Amino acid sequence: MSMLKRFMPKTLKMKLRLALFAIGFFPFVFMLAYMHNLGKKKILDDTIAIQHAQMHMIKKSIEQQLTALENEISFLASLDIMNDMIADDVDKRIVHLLQGKQKGIAAEVNLFAVDPFYTIVASTLKKEKKRFTHADMLRNAIEEGKNDFIYKDHLYLFTNIDSTLQKNTPLGYLIMEYPLSNLTHFFVRQKGVRTLFYFPKSALKIGKMFKSGTLHLQKYQEDYMSERYLVLQEQFEGALSGGFIVYEIKKSVALSFLDQFMYFVWLVFALGFLIIAVFSWWIGKRILKPIGKLSAATQSIVSTQDYTTQVTVSSEGEINELAENFNMMIQEINKSFQCLEEENKVRLLRFVQLVNIFNRLIQTESEEACIALALEELQMLVPEQHFTFSSEYPKEEGGLNMLLYVKDFEKGVSHFYGVISLSGSDEIKDTEEIRFYRAIATMIMLQLDQIRLIAQTKAVSSAKSTFISHMSHELRTPLHTILSATQYLISYEALTLPQQEKIVTIESSADHLLGMINDILDLVQIEAGKVSVEVEPVSSETLEKSIREVYAMLGLLAEQKALSMHFENSVPSDVQVLADQRYVKQILINLLSNAIKFTSAGYIKISMQQCNGGLCIVVKDSGIGLSEDEQKLLFDEFTQFTHSEEGKQKGSGLGLAISKKLARLFEAELVLKSEGLGKGTEAVLKLKGINL
């Protein structure tokens, strides 16, 4: 270690030179060694991988072609025309079929149709009535359960021919003769590469190597490399199993890229070595000292946060310019920080002021209070200025005039309301300050619009409720008179039967109108918030009693229509819910009345069950049902549908709307569902449970 220290340079300049030289030199040496020792193997492995991929692709192409040919003969064997083999193909239809198929196949093949005794019935070679030449090999292949065999330089593919007239009746075999010379179409046309197809069982070789005797092809073996050649092998599958494809590649071709690359690396290494040596010497002399000063100044600024620090450099050129720019940058940063701090303080103050003004403005309930509060807040913001409000449009556009507009919600337009003026506003030139006052004006306008909208809404709601209430009361008085008169006339014995029927009709219509008026009054009271709700714990036992009361009340109506109506309860008696028992009963009357009204035949089922942390009362019927569009309008006021058998049913169209609003008063939920017209309706009233 001491000897190493003796030879180490003492100055930072020399250390830098040595370090830069080492940084550039050692990677080059390492890269050269790597390319020399590992580059050859990598390129060789890549070449083998690429060639194997190509071999695999060729092998798959051959196997796919043979598979396609097998499918072709299977298809031909399944045709009805093959039944002609029974008559020895007298009309030569099978011969014509085979000849036509032979022309449509890209490869050079022959087709034979032989009977179960291996006599050729039809072929593309016109050898009818002769025994199939390789009948023994065909029989052996059949006994072994194969559908192919190889003899010398031919591959034979065959399949059974069964009668389509009589099932399981064999007619013979359809054979395709495939010359293995067709494989020459798959030879690789590439410089320095030869292709050979070898079948050890028959010692058949298709193709030629670079030099005879260089290969020992007795069986499939792993890839190997000689002095001049690289030999790759891959074995076939399927019909050609037992054979394999061989690539013989010249090493000079495979490794030519490595030689060129090594020459390039040596050239770059020599040039890089020279550049690194010169650069390391120069950089230590010219850059190190000024850079050191800049580095020290930077560290000082980071540690002390003192942006008044300056750097003095005696050198000339780019380093001196860099130092001057560095000093200017520090000065600008210092100024920017100061400006940002001041601006942030002002912006934060203005934001807080805006929030405070807005919070106070939204609490005002009249237009006069809103304007007065705005003037007060503005005067507090700028005590030295004077703010005034005028309802007249300013004659002069100059100065700071905060124009106020309010919306006419009926006509959808805005009207001039007034202006808040600032005396001496010519002195305000800051754009941000003017935007601040404009923002205050916008908040004032929004609050004025809100005040007007609330007042209009209350007035409209009050007028609506008053009108409906007065009209309903005005109508009820004559209706009661009409009902009293009709009841008196009905009891009058001197009336004829037609006269009594007309009086009954008058009474029914008046009673219906009175019911509609009562519904309207109920709806008005709910919307006006005048309905008192007594939400209290109600047991399931109490609810069952209410349901049975409604059941008994409306049961006669169901009997008149011959409807089957029954009630089921699966809830324990100690389960409790939060509800107003009066309104629950009223809702059930509405639901059950609707079910009876809109069900002409079938059943009505009322059930009580636990559901999702609550208790559900379900009214299900087999009535006319509802379409998807009707379900969306179901709870709208005055909604009625006209597809029932009796046309439009009597009623106000308010029952479900009132029931929905009543349910919300004690946090219940009312839902109606139907699968479509003619499929009935299911109404579910879900009550909020206690500790469920």
XYZ file of C-alpha atoms in Angstrom:
692
model
C 0.000 0.000 0.000
C 2.871 2.396 0.829
C 4.488 1.719 -2.556
C 1.182 2.528 -4.256
C 0.952 5.821 -2.403
C 4.442 6.774 -3.533
C 3.472 6.485 -7.196
C 0.102 8.214 -6.778
C 0.069 11.858 -8.014
C -0.012 14.506 -5.307
C -1.896 17.288 -7.069
C -5.595 17.315 -7.779
C -4.848 18.225 -11.389
C -2.789 15.078 -11.959
C -5.298 12.974 -10.075
C -8.021 14.304 -12.357
C -5.956 13.564 -15.441
C -5.227 10.055 -14.240
C -8.865 9.466 -13.285
C -10.175 10.682 -16.635
C -7.627 8.560 -18.447
C -8.567 5.496 -16.398
C -12.289 6.137 -16.929
C -11.797 6.122 -20.662
C -9.070 3.449 -20.906
C -10.384 0.592 -18.781
C -13.848 0.400 -20.370
C -12.172 0.130 -23.775
C -9.901 -2.648 -22.564
C -12.807 -4.458 -20.963
C -14.943 -4.120 -24.088
C -12.147 -5.451 -26.272
C -11.583 -8.447 -23.998
C -15.287 -9.117 -23.855
C -15.709 -8.993 -27.619
C -12.665 -11.175 -28.150
C -13.631 -13.880 -25.659
C -17.407 -13.775 -25.659
C -18.314 -12.112 -28.934
C -17.535 -15.176 -31.008
C -19.702 -17.407 -28.845
C -22.565 -14.907 -28.788
C -22.580 -14.440 -32.557
C -22.337 -18.201 -33.006
C -25.232 -18.766 -30.599
C -27.291 -16.094 -32.355
C -26.550 -17.701 -35.732
C -27.585 -21.127 -34.433
C -30.761 -19.682 -32.914
C -31.698 -17.898 -36.146
C -31.036 -20.963 -38.300
C -32.931 -23.204 -35.884
C -35.878 -20.824 -36.043
C -35.745 -21.004 -39.848
C -35.467 -24.806 -39.735
C -38.408 -24.987 -37.357
C -40.485 -22.794 -39.645
C -39.659 -24.985 -42.674
C -40.398 -28.121 -40.696
C -43.753 -26.726 -39.611
C -44.555 -25.731 -43.197
C -43.860 -29.302 -44.393
C -45.897 -30.820 -41.571
C -48.769 -28.404 -42.246
C -48.702 -29.330 -45.948
C -48.903 -33.037 -45.104
C -51.683 -32.400 -42.589
C -53.600 -30.510 -45.261
C -53.140 -33.433 -47.671
C -54.422 -35.863 -45.025
C -57.483 -33.657 -44.570
C -57.986 -33.608 -48.352
C -58.076 -37.394 -48.708
C -60.313 -37.697 -45.613
C -62.724 -35.266 -47.239
C -62.651 -37.168 -50.558
C -63.240 -40.473 -48.776
C -66.362 -39.057 -47.089
C -68.065 -38.049 -50.362
C -71.161 -39.944 -51.578
C -69.486 -40.522 -54.929
C -67.243 -43.119 -53.252
C -70.255 -45.448 -53.137
C -69.462 -46.109 -56.847
C -66.668 -48.433 -55.627
C -69.366 -51.037 -55.097
C -69.843 -51.051 -58.871
C -66.082 -50.783 -59.554
C -66.529 -47.146 -60.630
C -68.259 -48.074 -63.886
C -68.962 -44.428 -64.777
C -65.372 -43.377 -63.925
C -66.714 -40.685 -61.645
C -64.171 -41.494 -58.939
C -61.340 -41.357 -61.518
C -62.470 -37.926 -62.662
C -62.750 -36.784 -59.060
C -59.206 -37.948 -58.239
C -57.756 -36.406 -61.388
C -59.456 -33.089 -60.653
C -58.178 -33.083 -57.075
C -54.650 -33.973 -58.303
C -54.600 -30.847 -60.451
C -55.751 -28.700 -57.539
C -52.910 -29.830 -55.237
C -49.752 -27.718 -55.384
C -47.453 -30.702 -54.818
C -46.805 -33.569 -57.261
C -48.983 -36.457 -55.964
C -50.921 -39.509 -57.168
C -54.232 -40.805 -55.800
C -55.512 -44.414 -55.606
C -58.858 -45.864 -54.534
C -58.467 -49.572 -53.620
C -61.040 -52.087 -52.449
C -60.703 -54.142 -49.216
C -58.621 -56.718 -51.215
C -56.126 -53.999 -52.235
C -57.230 -53.986 -55.884
C -57.098 -50.558 -57.497
C -60.607 -49.408 -58.442
C -59.656 -45.884 -59.554
C -56.408 -43.909 -59.758
C -54.753 -40.926 -61.383
C -52.255 -43.317 -63.112
C -54.900 -45.413 -64.898
C -53.919 -48.633 -63.094
C -57.450 -49.876 -62.486
C -58.049 -53.604 -61.868
C -54.460 -54.080 -60.718
C -53.296 -54.982 -57.260
C -51.830 -52.108 -55.271
C -48.024 -52.439 -55.486
C -47.358 -51.893 -51.786
C -50.336 -53.825 -50.459
C -48.256 -55.636 -47.828
C -46.892 -52.402 -46.388
C -50.389 -50.920 -46.461
C -51.750 -53.917 -44.539
C -48.946 -53.676 -41.956
C -49.612 -49.983 -41.456
C -53.329 -50.670 -40.989
C -52.605 -53.374 -38.406
C -50.297 -50.975 -36.542
C -53.055 -48.360 -36.445
C -51.214 -45.919 -38.712
C -52.529 -43.908 -41.631
C -49.205 -43.480 -43.458
C -45.972 -45.283 -44.389
C -42.760 -44.543 -46.264
C -41.366 -46.763 -49.009
C -38.055 -45.759 -50.588
C -38.499 -42.157 -51.803
C -42.290 -41.989 -51.473
C -44.655 -41.196 -48.612
C -48.072 -42.861 -48.716
C -51.049 -41.307 -46.876
C -54.298 -43.289 -46.692
C -57.699 -43.312 -45.023
C -60.695 -45.674 -44.856
C -63.592 -45.371 -47.292
C -66.908 -46.267 -45.652
C -70.240 -46.546 -47.376
C -72.572 -43.615 -46.822
C -75.523 -45.835 -47.725
C -74.851 -48.526 -45.154
C -73.095 -47.378 -42.039
C -69.963 -49.211 -40.866
C -69.627 -50.939 -44.261
C -65.980 -50.563 -45.489
C -65.523 -50.014 -49.220
C -61.726 -49.829 -49.229
C -59.011 -47.212 -48.863
C -58.113 -43.886 -50.460
C -54.314 -43.578 -50.863
C -52.163 -40.549 -51.748
C -48.643 -41.163 -53.098
C -46.414 -38.213 -52.126
C -42.907 -38.218 -53.724
C -40.412 -37.007 -51.139
C -38.665 -35.115 -53.928
C -41.324 -32.460 -53.292
C -39.266 -31.489 -50.254
C -36.726 -29.803 -52.560
C -39.152 -26.893 -52.737
C -38.287 -26.190 -49.107
C -34.513 -25.889 -49.646
C -32.923 -22.716 -48.233
C -31.605 -20.383 -50.924
C -28.930 -18.708 -48.830
C -25.211 -18.201 -49.363
C -23.057 -20.566 -47.322
C -26.011 -22.768 -46.248
C -27.006 -26.214 -47.590
C -30.191 -28.157 -46.777
C -30.533 -31.950 -46.492
C -33.566 -34.111 -45.659
C -32.476 -37.515 -44.310
C -34.540 -40.610 -43.481
C -32.323 -43.209 -41.679
C -34.781 -46.091 -42.023
C -34.583 -46.056 -45.818
C -31.175 -44.303 -45.966
C -32.835 -41.732 -48.217
C -31.089 -38.383 -48.637
C -32.710 -35.441 -50.379
C -30.246 -32.653 -50.962
C -26.465 -32.270 -51.124
C -23.843 -31.104 -48.647
C -20.780 -28.968 -49.362
C -18.400 -31.929 -49.094
C -19.368 -35.587 -49.147
C -18.251 -37.631 -46.181
C -18.272 -34.691 -43.771
C -21.506 -35.859 -42.174
C -22.173 -39.075 -40.259
C -25.942 -39.389 -40.584
C -26.910 -42.623 -38.874
C -29.450 -41.236 -36.424
C -30.650 -37.951 -35.019
C -27.915 -36.218 -33.000
C -27.219 -32.878 -31.370
C -25.779 -29.879 -33.233
C -22.013 -29.980 -33.719
C -19.270 -27.887 -35.313
C -16.215 -28.973 -37.275
C -13.252 -26.872 -38.353
C -15.052 -25.444 -41.362
C -18.734 -26.228 -40.936
C -21.585 -25.841 -38.503
C -24.147 -28.698 -38.654
C -27.675 -28.256 -37.236
C -30.401 -30.896 -37.105
C -34.093 -30.967 -36.240
C -36.351 -34.055 -36.242
C -39.691 -34.335 -38.046
C -42.977 -35.228 -36.392
C -46.149 -36.724 -37.784
C -46.060 -38.569 -41.112
C -42.298 -37.963 -41.558
C -41.364 -39.003 -38.007
C -38.012 -40.751 -37.990
C -36.599 -38.329 -40.561
C -34.915 -35.023 -39.881
C -33.810 -31.829 -41.561
C -30.089 -30.921 -41.640
C -28.449 -27.510 -42.174
C -24.741 -27.313 -43.039
C -23.382 -23.764 -42.640
C -19.905 -22.476 -43.486
C -18.224 -20.997 -40.412
C -16.581 -18.323 -42.524
C -20.030 -17.035 -43.486
C -21.510 -17.347 -39.999
C -18.595 -15.529 -38.299
C -17.834 -12.920 -40.966
C -19.573 -10.211 -38.948
C -17.332 -10.930 -35.935
C -14.134 -10.309 -37.928
C -15.423 -7.011 -39.272
C -16.583 -5.911 -35.861
C -13.224 -6.725 -34.211
C -11.430 -4.620 -36.805
C -13.773 -1.734 -36.054
C -13.278 -2.122 -32.275
C -9.494 -1.953 -32.604
C -9.755 1.179 -34.719
C -12.095 2.875 -32.259
C -9.924 1.774 -29.348
C -6.809 3.410 -30.825
C -8.636 6.636 -31.615
C -10.352 6.730 -28.211
C -7.083 6.079 -26.394
C -5.511 9.108 -28.061
C -8.494 11.385 -27.429
C -8.762 10.379 -23.771
C -5.080 11.048 -23.137
C -5.190 14.518 -24.715
C -8.497 15.482 -23.115
C -7.496 14.383 -19.600
C -4.311 16.459 -19.798
C -6.092 19.570 -21.043
C -9.066 19.498 -18.711
C -6.927 19.392 -15.602
C -5.079 22.538 -16.636
C -7.929 24.699 -17.937
C -11.045 23.787 -16.027
C -10.231 22.461 -12.599
C -9.399 25.677 -10.783
C -12.388 27.845 -11.871
C -14.733 24.917 -11.468
C -13.465 24.484 -7.948
C -14.338 28.087 -7.114
C -17.803 27.732 -8.583
C -18.338 24.514 -6.668
C -17.280 26.127 -3.397
C -19.593 29.100 -3.983
C -22.483 26.788 -4.775
C -21.940 24.760 -1.614
C -21.801 27.973 0.423
C -25.109 29.196 -0.998
C -26.799 25.856 -0.382
C -25.622 25.633 3.203
C -26.145 29.296 4.234
C -29.054 30.316 1.960
C -27.097 33.519 1.354
C -27.899 34.636 -2.195
C -25.578 37.655 -1.965
C -22.503 35.448 -2.461
C -20.282 36.360 -5.445
C -17.533 34.401 -7.240
C -14.238 35.955 -8.443
C -12.395 34.132 -11.266
C -9.132 35.388 -12.762
C -9.187 33.199 -15.873
C -10.447 34.371 -19.239
C -12.803 32.933 -21.827
C -15.756 30.670 -21.194
C -14.880 29.982 -17.561
C -14.775 33.699 -16.768
C -18.067 34.193 -18.607
C -19.539 31.292 -16.690
C -18.479 32.892 -13.403
C -19.995 36.255 -14.375
C -23.240 34.620 -15.460
C -23.267 32.676 -12.220
C -22.985 35.925 -10.233
C -25.768 37.547 -12.293
C -27.956 34.500 -11.818
C -27.504 34.642 -8.034
C -28.455 38.325 -8.010
C -31.584 37.715 -10.080
C -32.576 34.775 -7.902
C -32.208 36.947 -4.811
C -34.405 39.671 -6.345
C -36.981 37.131 -7.493
C -37.216 35.578 -4.044
C -37.812 38.971 -2.475
C -40.482 39.884 -5.054
C -42.190 36.516 -4.642
C -42.307 36.892 -0.881
C -43.883 40.341 -1.132
C -46.331 39.260 -3.819
C -47.348 36.156 -1.886
C -48.034 38.249 1.191
C -50.235 40.649 -0.801
C -52.079 37.827 -2.583
C -52.674 35.947 0.656
C -53.992 39.096 2.329
C -56.343 39.820 -0.581
C -57.554 36.224 -0.615
C -58.353 36.315 3.101
C -60.170 39.622 2.603
C -62.204 38.153 -0.274
C -63.190 35.135 1.814
C -64.247 37.313 4.753
C -66.308 39.622 2.524
C -67.972 36.648 0.810
C -68.791 34.973 4.138
C -70.526 38.119 5.376
C -72.309 38.814 2.089
C -73.963 35.387 1.906
C -75.550 36.009 5.325
C -77.531 39.024 4.107
C -81.242 38.482 3.395
C -82.171 41.683 1.545
C -80.736 43.684 -1.339
C -80.368 46.815 0.793
C -78.456 44.914 3.474
C -76.180 43.366 0.829
C -75.245 46.764 -0.707
C -74.777 48.389 2.706
C -72.518 45.590 3.904
C -70.484 45.717 0.679
C -69.878 49.477 1.071
C -68.916 48.962 4.698
C -66.410 46.216 3.884
C -64.865 48.195 1.007
C -64.475 51.256 3.218
C -62.704 49.128 5.827
C -60.328 47.778 3.157
C -59.354 51.232 1.858
C -60.028 53.823 4.583
C -58.412 56.630 2.573
C -60.879 56.161 -0.307
C -64.627 56.841 -0.457
C -67.079 54.329 -1.951
C -70.603 55.282 -3.065
C -73.539 53.388 -4.585
C -75.804 54.745 -7.309
C -78.692 53.124 -9.174
C -77.971 55.263 -12.252
C -75.594 54.164 -14.980
C -72.270 56.097 -14.768
C -71.894 58.878 -17.318
C -68.121 58.467 -17.517
C -66.484 55.125 -18.255
C -63.143 56.121 -16.692
C -62.075 55.323 -13.159
C -62.979 52.309 -11.086
C -66.714 51.720 -11.471
C -67.982 48.351 -10.234
C -71.056 47.812 -12.410
C -73.706 45.541 -10.892
C -76.208 43.508 -12.942
C -79.023 41.246 -11.752
C -80.764 38.450 -13.645
C -84.402 38.312 -14.663
C -84.968 34.562 -14.223
C -88.313 34.622 -16.039
C -86.946 36.248 -19.204
C -83.402 34.881 -18.925
C -81.714 38.304 -19.318
C -79.643 40.583 -17.079
C -80.555 44.170 -16.134
C -78.448 47.000 -14.782
C -78.886 47.307 -11.002
C -76.408 49.954 -9.924
C -72.770 50.944 -9.641
C -70.283 51.217 -6.786
C -67.830 54.025 -7.525
C -64.485 54.815 -5.946
C -63.449 58.452 -5.714
C -59.864 59.094 -6.770
C -59.763 55.752 -8.583
C -57.532 57.201 -11.280
C -54.661 56.604 -8.911
C -55.216 52.800 -8.978
C -53.132 51.456 -11.846
C -52.317 47.961 -10.605
C -54.120 45.403 -12.792
C -54.284 42.832 -9.992
C -55.828 45.414 -7.649
C -58.515 46.251 -10.216
C -59.235 42.528 -10.684
C -59.638 42.273 -6.896
C -62.402 44.901 -6.895
C -64.036 43.266 -9.928
C -64.133 39.977 -7.982
C -65.918 41.735 -5.104
C -68.452 43.120 -7.589
C -69.058 39.596 -8.942
C -69.715 38.281 -5.420
C -72.183 41.123 -4.778
C -74.072 40.315 -8.012
C -74.224 36.615 -7.133
C -75.677 37.402 -3.708
C -78.229 39.825 -5.210
C -79.307 37.101 -7.661
C -79.591 34.611 -4.827
C -81.689 36.976 -2.703
C -84.041 37.666 -5.615
C -84.297 33.991 -6.542
C -85.121 32.951 -2.977
C -87.757 35.682 -2.717
C -89.331 34.693 -6.045
C -89.317 31.015 -5.105
C -90.981 31.674 -1.760
C -93.568 33.944 -3.383
C -94.402 31.402 -6.087
C -94.635 28.541 -3.590
C -96.807 30.579 -1.228
C -99.074 31.720 -4.062
C -99.419 28.178 -5.341
C -100.272 26.756 -1.925
C -102.713 29.592 -1.156
C -104.434 29.273 -4.529
C -104.832 25.495 -4.328
C -105.983 25.667 -0.711
C -108.582 28.408 -1.400
C -109.826 26.718 -4.553
C -110.084 23.353 -2.815
C -112.047 24.856 0.088
C -114.300 26.781 -2.316
C -115.034 23.565 -4.209
C -115.669 21.404 -1.147
C -118.640 23.521 0.041
C -120.812 23.050 -3.093
C -119.709 19.415 -3.349
C -120.965 18.698 0.163
C -124.256 20.364 -0.821
C -124.475 18.194 -3.950
C -123.729 15.034 -1.946
C -126.398 15.910 0.638
C -128.952 16.548 -2.100
C -128.142 13.310 -3.944
C -128.362 11.280 -0.729
C -131.767 12.828 -0.048
C -132.973 12.134 -3.585
C -131.764 8.517 -3.451
C -133.956 7.934 -0.403
C -136.941 9.583 -2.131
C -139.280 6.737 -3.093
C -141.135 8.545 -5.886
C -138.130 8.424 -8.234
C -138.144 5.920 -11.062
C -135.293 3.429 -11.483
C -133.567 5.388 -14.339
C -133.815 8.564 -12.239
C -132.248 6.790 -9.255
C -129.400 5.521 -11.447
C -128.684 9.062 -12.644
C -128.715 10.346 -9.056
C -126.259 7.552 -8.085
C -124.008 8.599 -10.973
C -124.091 12.220 -9.764
C -123.240 11.099 -6.220
C -120.360 8.886 -7.443
C -118.893 11.706 -9.547
C -119.181 14.231 -6.720
C -117.611 11.772 -4.283
C -114.755 11.147 -6.758
C -114.198 14.909 -7.160
C -114.202 15.367 -3.388
C -111.554 12.642 -3.088
C -109.376 14.416 -5.633
C -109.712 17.694 -3.724
C -108.731 15.942 -0.480
C -105.666 14.472 -2.214
C -104.682 17.915 -3.481
C -105.031 19.382 0.024
C -102.881 16.572 1.441
C -100.215 17.230 -1.193
C -100.251 20.981 -0.493
C -99.885 20.387 3.243
C -96.934 18.021 2.682
C -95.145 20.456 0.368
C -95.801 23.364 2.760
C -94.331 21.354 5.638
C -97.554 21.514 7.651
C -97.832 17.753 8.130
C -96.881 16.670 11.630
C -94.947 13.422 11.831
C -94.686 11.253 14.942
C -91.781 8.910 14.320
C -91.611 6.274 17.033
C -90.556 2.649 17.452
C -93.232 0.352 16.036
C -93.129 -3.424 16.492
C -93.717 -5.863 13.669
C -96.707 -7.187 15.615
C -98.331 -3.725 15.534
C -97.576 -3.417 11.827
C -99.205 -6.794 11.202
C -102.392 -5.578 12.924
C -102.436 -2.465 10.708
C -101.949 -4.592 7.596
C -104.781 -6.926 8.598
C -107.066 -3.908 9.184
C -106.328 -2.633 5.672
C -106.749 -6.196 4.380
C -110.208 -6.444 5.966
C -111.168 -2.917 4.832
C -110.423 -3.576 1.140
C -111.063 -7.311 1.021
C -114.653 -6.834 -0.161
C -113.423 -4.969 -3.262
C -111.144 -7.904 -4.084
C -113.991 -10.392 -3.607
C -116.194 -8.390 -5.986
C -113.538 -8.888 -8.702
C -112.983 -12.574 -7.713
C -109.337 -11.892 -6.830
C -107.321 -14.231 -4.612
C -105.803 -12.131 -1.798
C -103.655 -13.441 1.077
C -101.129 -12.205 3.643
C -97.799 -13.738 4.806
C -95.551 -12.640 7.698
C -92.023 -14.048 8.177
C -90.820 -11.406 10.676
C -90.505 -12.175 14.422
C -92.929 -10.210 16.607
C -90.151 -8.434 18.584
C -88.585 -6.688 15.541
C -89.002 -2.906 15.700
C -88.809 -0.128 13.111
C -88.996 3.675 13.131
C -92.221 4.885 11.505
C -95.422 6.916 11.828
C -98.096 4.250 12.104
C -100.864 6.513 10.720
C -99.012 7.239 7.491
C -97.867 3.635 7.098
C -101.518 2.631 7.137
C -102.439 5.372 4.637
C -99.638 4.266 2.285
C -100.786 0.632 2.511
C -104.369 1.665 1.671
C -103.097 3.463 -1.446
C -100.912 0.521 -2.532
C -103.574 -2.139 -1.967
C -106.270 0.009 -3.628
C -104.078 0.384 -6.716
C -103.383 -3.364 -6.789
C -107.130 -4.160 -6.705
C -107.953 -1.403 -9.203
C -105.418 -2.548 -11.819
C -105.865 -6.338 -11.429
C -108.791 -7.797 -13.350
C -108.022 -11.454 -12.557
C -105.461 -13.439 -10.612
C -104.053 -12.742 -7.148
C -102.813 -10.085 -4.738
C -100.169 -11.078 -2.196
C -99.197 -8.995 0.849
C -96.030 -10.039 2.707
C -93.856 -8.666 5.505
C -90.178 -9.630 5.607
C -86.755 -8.460 6.804
C -84.496 -6.843 4.189
C -81.114 -5.075 4.288
C -81.193 -3.781 7.854
C -84.891 -2.937 7.774
C -88.392 -4.315 7.335
C -90.153 -4.510 3.979
C -93.892 -4.620 3.317
C -94.461 -6.023 -0.181
C -97.707 -5.774 -2.190
C -97.495 -7.971 -5.298
C -100.248 -8.455 -7.896
C -100.812 -10.187 -11.243
C -102.356 -7.096 -12.826
C -101.688 -5.133 -15.996
C -98.087 -4.290 -15.091
C -96.031 -1.297 -16.213
C -93.691 -0.587 -19.092
C -90.161 0.715 -18.518
C -91.143 4.257 -19.584
C -94.189 4.246 -17.292
C -92.067 3.229 -14.297
C -89.971 6.399 -14.742
C -93.130 8.596 -14.452
C -94.847 6.533 -11.771
C -94.352 8.924 -8.824
C -95.012 12.134 -10.771
C -98.066 14.123 -9.690
C -101.330 13.648 -11.679
C -99.847 10.667 -13.559
C -102.326 8.120 -14.948
C -101.969 5.389 -17.593
C -104.663 4.344 -20.065
C -103.766 0.807 -21.164
C -106.046 -1.042 -18.746
C -109.050 -3.010 -19.884
C -111.452 -0.323 -18.598
C -109.483 2.536 -20.153
C -108.315 5.312 -17.893
C -109.046 4.393 -14.270
C -110.801 6.789 -11.935
C -108.558 8.722 -9.553
C -106.543 11.898 -9.119
C -103.190 10.430 -10.065
C -101.837 11.694 -6.721
C -101.982 8.546 -4.588
C -98.469 7.268 -5.309
C -96.963 10.777 -5.257
C -98.489 11.405 -1.802
C -97.372 7.969 -0.579
C -93.797 8.631 -1.752
C -93.683 12.000 0.060
C -95.243 10.556 3.231
C -92.664 7.737 3.272
C -89.817 10.244 3.104
C -91.189 12.091 6.143
C -90.261 9.153 8.408
C -87.147 8.044 6.416
C -88.883 5.165 4.665
C -88.472 4.221 1.011
C -91.202 3.318 -1.494
C -90.290 1.440 -4.692
C -92.497 -0.008 -7.469
C -91.184 -2.599 -9.915
C -92.647 -4.414 -12.909
C -91.189 -6.750 -15.538
C -93.417 -5.241 -18.219
C -96.980 -4.917 -19.439
C -99.182 -7.847 -18.450
C -96.622 -9.161 -15.907
C -97.973 -7.612 -12.710
C -96.509 -5.058 -10.291
C -94.574 -5.287 -7.030
C -94.653 -2.384 -4.512
C -92.096 -2.415 -1.665
C -92.290 -0.133 1.400
C -88.953 -0.348 3.248
C -89.012 0.842 6.884
C -85.868 1.776 8.813
C -85.028 -0.881 11.379
C -83.794 -0.493 14.957
C -80.620 -2.534 15.672
C -81.208 -4.872 12.701
